[in-house]
XYZ file of C-alpha atoms in Angstrom:
378
model
C 0.000 0.000 0.000
C 1.519 3.317 -1.085
C 1.626 6.716 0.593
C -1.012 8.087 -1.811
C -3.465 5.408 -0.704
C -2.804 6.163 2.964
C -3.401 9.868 2.382
C -6.614 9.186 0.400
C -7.986 5.993 1.979
C -11.588 6.634 0.936
C -10.835 7.350 -2.746
C -8.357 4.474 -2.863
C -10.919 2.159 -1.225
C -8.481 1.044 1.475
C -10.085 -1.619 3.724
C -10.949 -0.378 7.239
C -9.042 2.891 6.780
C -11.454 4.001 4.068
C -14.373 3.788 6.485
C -12.477 5.183 9.473
C -11.342 8.197 7.437
C -14.722 9.722 8.148
C -13.495 10.531 11.652
C -11.312 13.256 10.154
C -14.513 15.271 9.714
C -14.712 15.616 13.499
C -11.827 18.071 13.418
C -13.106 20.347 10.645
C -13.836 23.833 11.929
C -16.658 25.844 10.461
C -15.675 28.707 8.170
C -16.664 32.140 9.452
C -16.196 35.661 8.163
C -15.592 34.480 4.628
C -14.639 37.254 2.187
C -17.721 38.638 0.402
C -16.212 37.849 -3.001
C -15.983 34.132 -2.163
C -17.755 32.087 -4.851
C -19.941 29.356 -3.385
C -22.648 26.971 -4.641
C -26.101 27.352 -3.152
C -29.725 28.268 -3.818
C -32.553 30.080 -2.024
C -35.705 27.974 -2.292
C -37.627 30.550 -0.286
C -37.072 33.948 1.283
C -39.984 33.837 3.711
C -38.843 31.948 5.669
C -35.321 31.830 4.267
C -34.687 28.278 3.000
C -31.188 27.902 1.598
C -29.696 24.780 0.065
C -25.979 24.917 0.830
C -23.707 22.456 -0.909
C -21.116 20.660 1.263
C -18.152 22.860 0.333
C -16.587 24.398 2.342
C -16.929 21.749 5.006
C -18.731 20.915 7.152
C -21.984 22.499 5.905
C -21.026 24.870 3.131
C -21.823 28.465 4.042
C -24.508 27.606 6.614
C -22.331 28.641 9.575
C -21.358 31.881 7.844
C -24.913 32.849 6.880
C -26.380 31.930 10.253
C -23.740 34.066 11.988
C -24.332 36.997 9.607
C -28.107 36.897 10.247
C -28.427 35.661 13.868
C -32.025 36.889 14.262
C -33.305 35.376 11.018
C -35.035 31.956 11.356
C -32.910 30.353 8.633
C -33.602 26.848 7.362
C -30.570 25.253 5.723
C -30.773 22.144 3.574
C -27.622 20.026 3.410
C -27.449 17.365 0.631
C -25.136 14.396 1.002
C -22.572 13.776 -1.723
C -21.147 10.528 -0.353
C -22.697 7.651 1.558
C -23.199 8.063 5.299
C -24.171 4.430 5.773
C -20.855 4.095 7.611
C -20.605 4.680 11.333
C -17.524 6.942 11.352
C -18.912 9.299 8.705
C -22.360 9.383 10.317
C -21.024 10.047 13.819
C -18.798 12.856 12.535
C -21.729 14.535 10.799
C -23.899 14.145 13.911
C -21.242 15.841 16.061
C -20.910 18.687 13.552
C -24.706 19.001 13.419
C -24.841 19.337 17.206
C -22.150 22.013 17.100
C -24.180 23.932 14.530
C -27.350 23.855 16.630
C -25.420 25.060 19.674
C -23.776 27.910 17.770
C -26.949 29.015 15.941
C -30.034 28.306 18.084
C -32.410 30.222 15.784
C -31.356 28.359 12.642
C -32.398 24.894 11.551
C -30.120 22.558 9.576
C -31.816 19.656 7.766
C -29.700 16.911 6.218
C -31.117 15.462 2.988
C -30.589 11.700 3.006
C -30.232 9.716 -0.208
C -31.226 6.364 1.321
C -33.510 5.024 4.024
C -30.430 3.552 5.709
C -28.840 6.996 5.976
C -32.073 8.447 7.296
C -32.434 5.815 10.042
C -28.791 6.036 11.091
C -28.705 9.835 11.245
C -32.069 10.124 12.974
C -30.844 7.687 15.620
C -27.872 9.999 16.191
C -30.142 12.987 16.761
C -29.709 14.619 13.358
C -32.563 16.604 11.782
C -32.878 14.575 8.564
C -35.315 14.241 5.663
C -35.346 11.713 2.786
C -34.546 13.483 -0.498
C -32.605 11.427 -3.085
C -30.394 14.020 -4.775
C -30.664 12.588 -8.287
C -34.174 14.009 -8.589
C -32.585 17.473 -8.687
C -30.819 16.801 -12.008
C -32.383 18.855 -14.808
C -33.689 16.347 -17.339
C -33.631 18.926 -20.143
C -29.819 18.698 -20.068
C -29.725 14.964 -20.804
C -31.933 13.641 -23.587
C -31.944 10.678 -25.971
C -30.227 11.146 -29.337
C -31.503 8.090 -31.230
C -30.158 9.330 -34.569
C -26.545 9.113 -33.361
C -24.643 5.871 -34.133
C -23.753 3.790 -31.074
C -20.114 2.795 -31.493
C -19.524 1.456 -27.973
C -21.053 -1.386 -26.019
C -20.830 0.667 -22.840
C -19.803 4.007 -21.392
C -18.551 4.736 -17.887
C -18.788 8.315 -16.600
C -16.653 8.345 -13.448
C -13.610 10.071 -12.021
C -10.305 8.241 -12.202
C -9.908 6.794 -8.723
C -9.655 3.250 -7.377
C -13.018 3.624 -5.638
C -14.685 3.695 -9.076
C -13.369 0.198 -9.945
C -12.854 0.781 -13.672
C -11.116 -2.595 -13.919
C -14.480 -4.344 -13.650
C -15.188 -3.145 -17.211
C -11.972 -4.482 -18.705
C -13.526 -7.434 -20.559
C -16.379 -5.450 -22.118
C -15.546 -5.571 -25.869
C -15.738 -1.802 -26.342
C -16.119 0.907 -23.729
C -15.927 4.716 -23.692
C -14.923 6.756 -20.660
C -15.964 10.240 -19.619
C -13.820 11.190 -16.686
C -11.873 13.746 -14.675
C -9.335 13.859 -11.858
C -9.930 15.063 -8.325
C -9.031 18.734 -8.080
C -7.589 18.309 -4.592
C -4.906 15.897 -5.806
C -1.356 17.109 -6.348
C -0.039 17.433 -9.928
C 2.235 14.466 -9.263
C -0.652 12.250 -8.137
C -2.781 13.363 -11.071
C -0.023 12.478 -13.538
C 0.530 9.105 -11.901
C -3.154 8.156 -11.855
C -3.755 9.335 -15.416
C -0.695 7.565 -16.763
C -1.604 4.334 -14.980
C -5.178 4.494 -16.279
C -4.203 5.209 -19.894
C -1.602 2.431 -19.948
C -4.122 -0.070 -18.582
C -6.834 0.579 -21.182
C -7.759 -2.615 -23.059
C -8.126 -2.643 -26.830
C -11.432 -1.074 -27.815
C -11.538 1.167 -24.723
C -11.059 4.934 -25.137
C -11.225 8.128 -23.089
C -13.490 10.645 -24.812
C -12.139 13.667 -22.944
C -9.221 15.665 -24.281
C -6.074 15.029 -22.230
C -3.140 17.168 -21.145
C 0.130 15.672 -19.839
C -1.101 15.833 -16.256
C -4.853 16.294 -16.322
C -8.166 15.586 -18.039
C -10.137 18.355 -19.741
C -13.688 18.338 -18.328
C -16.661 18.004 -20.683
C -19.758 20.181 -20.414
C -23.193 18.593 -20.230
C -23.774 18.939 -23.981
C -20.615 16.963 -24.726
C -21.476 14.402 -22.044
C -24.927 13.937 -23.535
C -23.389 13.346 -26.952
C -20.887 10.908 -25.477
C -23.650 8.881 -23.833
C -25.484 8.682 -27.147
C -22.482 6.850 -28.610
C -22.984 3.833 -26.312
C -25.604 1.158 -25.692
C -25.298 0.849 -21.905
C -24.190 3.021 -18.962
C -21.965 1.552 -16.229
C -21.978 2.131 -12.446
C -19.245 0.065 -10.800
C -18.301 1.552 -7.427
C -18.973 -0.297 -4.187
C -19.844 2.812 -2.207
C -20.116 6.543 -2.961
C -22.940 9.058 -3.132
C -26.030 8.836 -5.304
C -23.827 9.157 -8.418
C -25.296 11.779 -10.751
C -24.070 9.820 -13.780
C -26.496 7.002 -12.946
C -29.525 9.224 -13.526
C -27.901 11.010 -16.473
C -27.571 7.687 -18.297
C -31.244 6.905 -17.754
C -32.468 10.369 -18.768
C -30.391 10.075 -21.950
C -32.135 6.773 -22.700
C -29.324 4.376 -21.747
C -30.117 1.283 -19.696
C -27.718 0.732 -16.807
C -25.553 -2.135 -15.622
C -24.580 -1.665 -11.984
C -22.874 -3.541 -9.206
C -24.447 -3.596 -5.750
C -23.618 -0.416 -3.903
C -24.346 1.907 -1.029
C -25.093 5.582 -1.564
C -28.471 5.734 -3.277
C -27.832 5.402 -7.001
C -30.442 2.624 -7.167
C -33.303 4.841 -6.025
C -34.615 5.497 -9.537
C -33.754 2.084 -10.906
C -36.436 -0.039 -12.540
C -36.107 -3.756 -13.350
C -36.633 -2.996 -17.026
C -33.931 -0.345 -17.263
C -31.308 -1.437 -14.710
C -29.486 -4.734 -14.276
C -27.573 -5.508 -11.052
C -24.550 -7.776 -11.508
C -21.820 -9.309 -9.369
C -18.503 -7.589 -8.695
C -16.376 -9.320 -11.323
C -15.436 -8.473 -14.931
C -17.240 -11.444 -16.479
C -20.521 -10.541 -14.795
C -20.194 -6.939 -15.984
C -19.425 -8.115 -19.509
C -22.403 -10.485 -19.516
C -24.644 -7.798 -18.058
C -23.696 -5.343 -20.798
C -24.406 -7.980 -23.457
C -27.790 -8.759 -21.872
C -28.892 -5.130 -21.656
C -27.677 -4.430 -25.158
C -29.696 -7.386 -26.422
C -32.867 -5.994 -24.833
C -32.665 -3.110 -27.319
C -34.854 -0.901 -25.172
C -36.130 2.221 -26.961
C -34.326 5.238 -25.426
C -37.614 7.077 -24.923
C -38.945 4.137 -22.906
C -35.902 4.209 -20.613
C -36.277 7.959 -20.098
C -40.054 7.903 -19.574
C -39.856 5.023 -17.096
C -37.242 6.922 -15.117
C -39.086 10.243 -15.158
C -42.207 8.578 -13.806
C -40.241 7.589 -10.691
C -38.503 10.971 -10.474
C -41.766 12.927 -10.754
C -43.311 11.083 -7.815
C -40.251 11.827 -5.664
C -40.274 15.481 -6.686
C -43.883 15.881 -5.607
C -42.976 14.571 -2.161
C -40.132 17.067 -1.970
C -42.382 19.942 -3.099
C -44.811 19.044 -0.308
C -41.900 19.034 2.158
C -40.833 22.541 1.085
C -44.440 23.751 1.260
C -44.573 22.410 4.811
C -41.410 24.297 5.778
C -42.893 27.493 4.333
C -46.199 26.900 6.063
C -48.189 27.170 2.861
C -48.328 25.941 -0.706
C -47.420 28.277 -3.541
C -48.647 28.558 -7.073
C -46.349 26.851 -9.556
C -44.525 29.199 -11.890
C -43.500 28.596 -15.470
C -41.532 25.525 -14.339
C -44.352 23.323 -13.126
C -41.970 20.654 -11.842
C -41.153 22.583 -8.687
C -42.863 24.651 -5.995
C -39.837 26.934 -5.650
C -37.284 28.739 -7.865
C -35.279 25.845 -9.299
C -31.727 25.455 -10.502
C -29.913 22.327 -11.686
C -28.879 20.190 -8.671
C -30.343 22.916 -6.414
C -27.198 24.927 -6.900
C -25.932 28.007 -8.631
C -22.518 29.592 -8.237
C -22.491 33.131 -6.927
C -20.498 35.279 -4.549
C -21.417 35.445 -0.888
C -22.123 39.138 -1.453
C -24.696 38.247 -4.135
C -26.485 35.739 -1.906
C -26.476 38.170 1.022
C -27.802 40.975 -1.185
C -30.580 38.696 -2.399
C -31.646 37.900 1.147
C -31.288 41.464 2.429
C -33.486 42.763 -0.393
C -36.109 40.096 0.314
C -36.148 40.839 4.043
C -36.484 44.552 3.338
C -39.418 43.954 0.997
C -41.108 41.757 3.589
C -40.792 44.441 6.279
C -42.489 47.051 4.074
C -45.368 44.695 3.259
C -46.171 43.795 6.850
C -48.413 46.160 8.786
C -46.930 47.852 11.880
C -47.741 46.354 15.277
C -50.999 47.633 16.673
C -50.945 49.204 20.128
C -52.348 47.019 22.901
């Protein structure tokens, strides 16, 4: 076992250490007094009361600590999605401790963790965490990933996953032809990036290709239009990790009309699976190869795969809309985007500066104060 694996035990899927690495989260200190020009991902789902979905970066809860400290008298509700599985005791305990610290520091604010699986929900609730079931893949914008039936399918399969041992690319090595859409973790050093990329490229079997452009020490990311086109060049989408988060690629395949071959996993990527569109196989290359051949032979119409998936997604979205309406205390009239009961953005996230988000809230609070009648004398 090398030094890189010891420093990244989760991404390198190191036995025991990978699970225990979650304890590191206990020692993360909340960011405060961030510079106003800091660019962060987030989204206001409501201004009255303020409901803000804060993505997990910076740890532990994005900008929730910062915003709650900036507006101590505002009854903030923060939503915290999970990007990796918490069905592991060390990770769950660390989050529960951080959640308790948040409640102590910001008694007027509420922080709700959005669980991808029922297992996460049960575990976190047992640890005293304010948690709600909300599989994150329902927040992917289906207009970004659509079937392209006119495009020739050159590959038996495609695997959209970062280059890291946890993704288990080797399980696809006996598939006759396979395309890869990938990237490297931005937190890795240039040396580690070069080493992982070189090792991956040298190990590619005949008939397997990376669709991204490459530099000597990195992978050039593809935008969603290019990813959609890449998926249209394959018959089947692959999901091969043992444990991670809900894996956005799993729903992107299905929305683009690709059936999926997946190994058993924790994290929630199976939530929108259907027996017609998804085949679960054992964790060995021959099973993956046979699974790809079986799903390819089904020759499912892409529109059927997409429609079957959206039926499941729509039902989950309605439950989430009702949850948001409950937090607001009332239902709202749907706008031009009838899918949602709140202003929507892809993955419930848009990138903006802290100053922009604070200006948005300050303007909303000011407007609310002018609309409310003054207190009547007793």
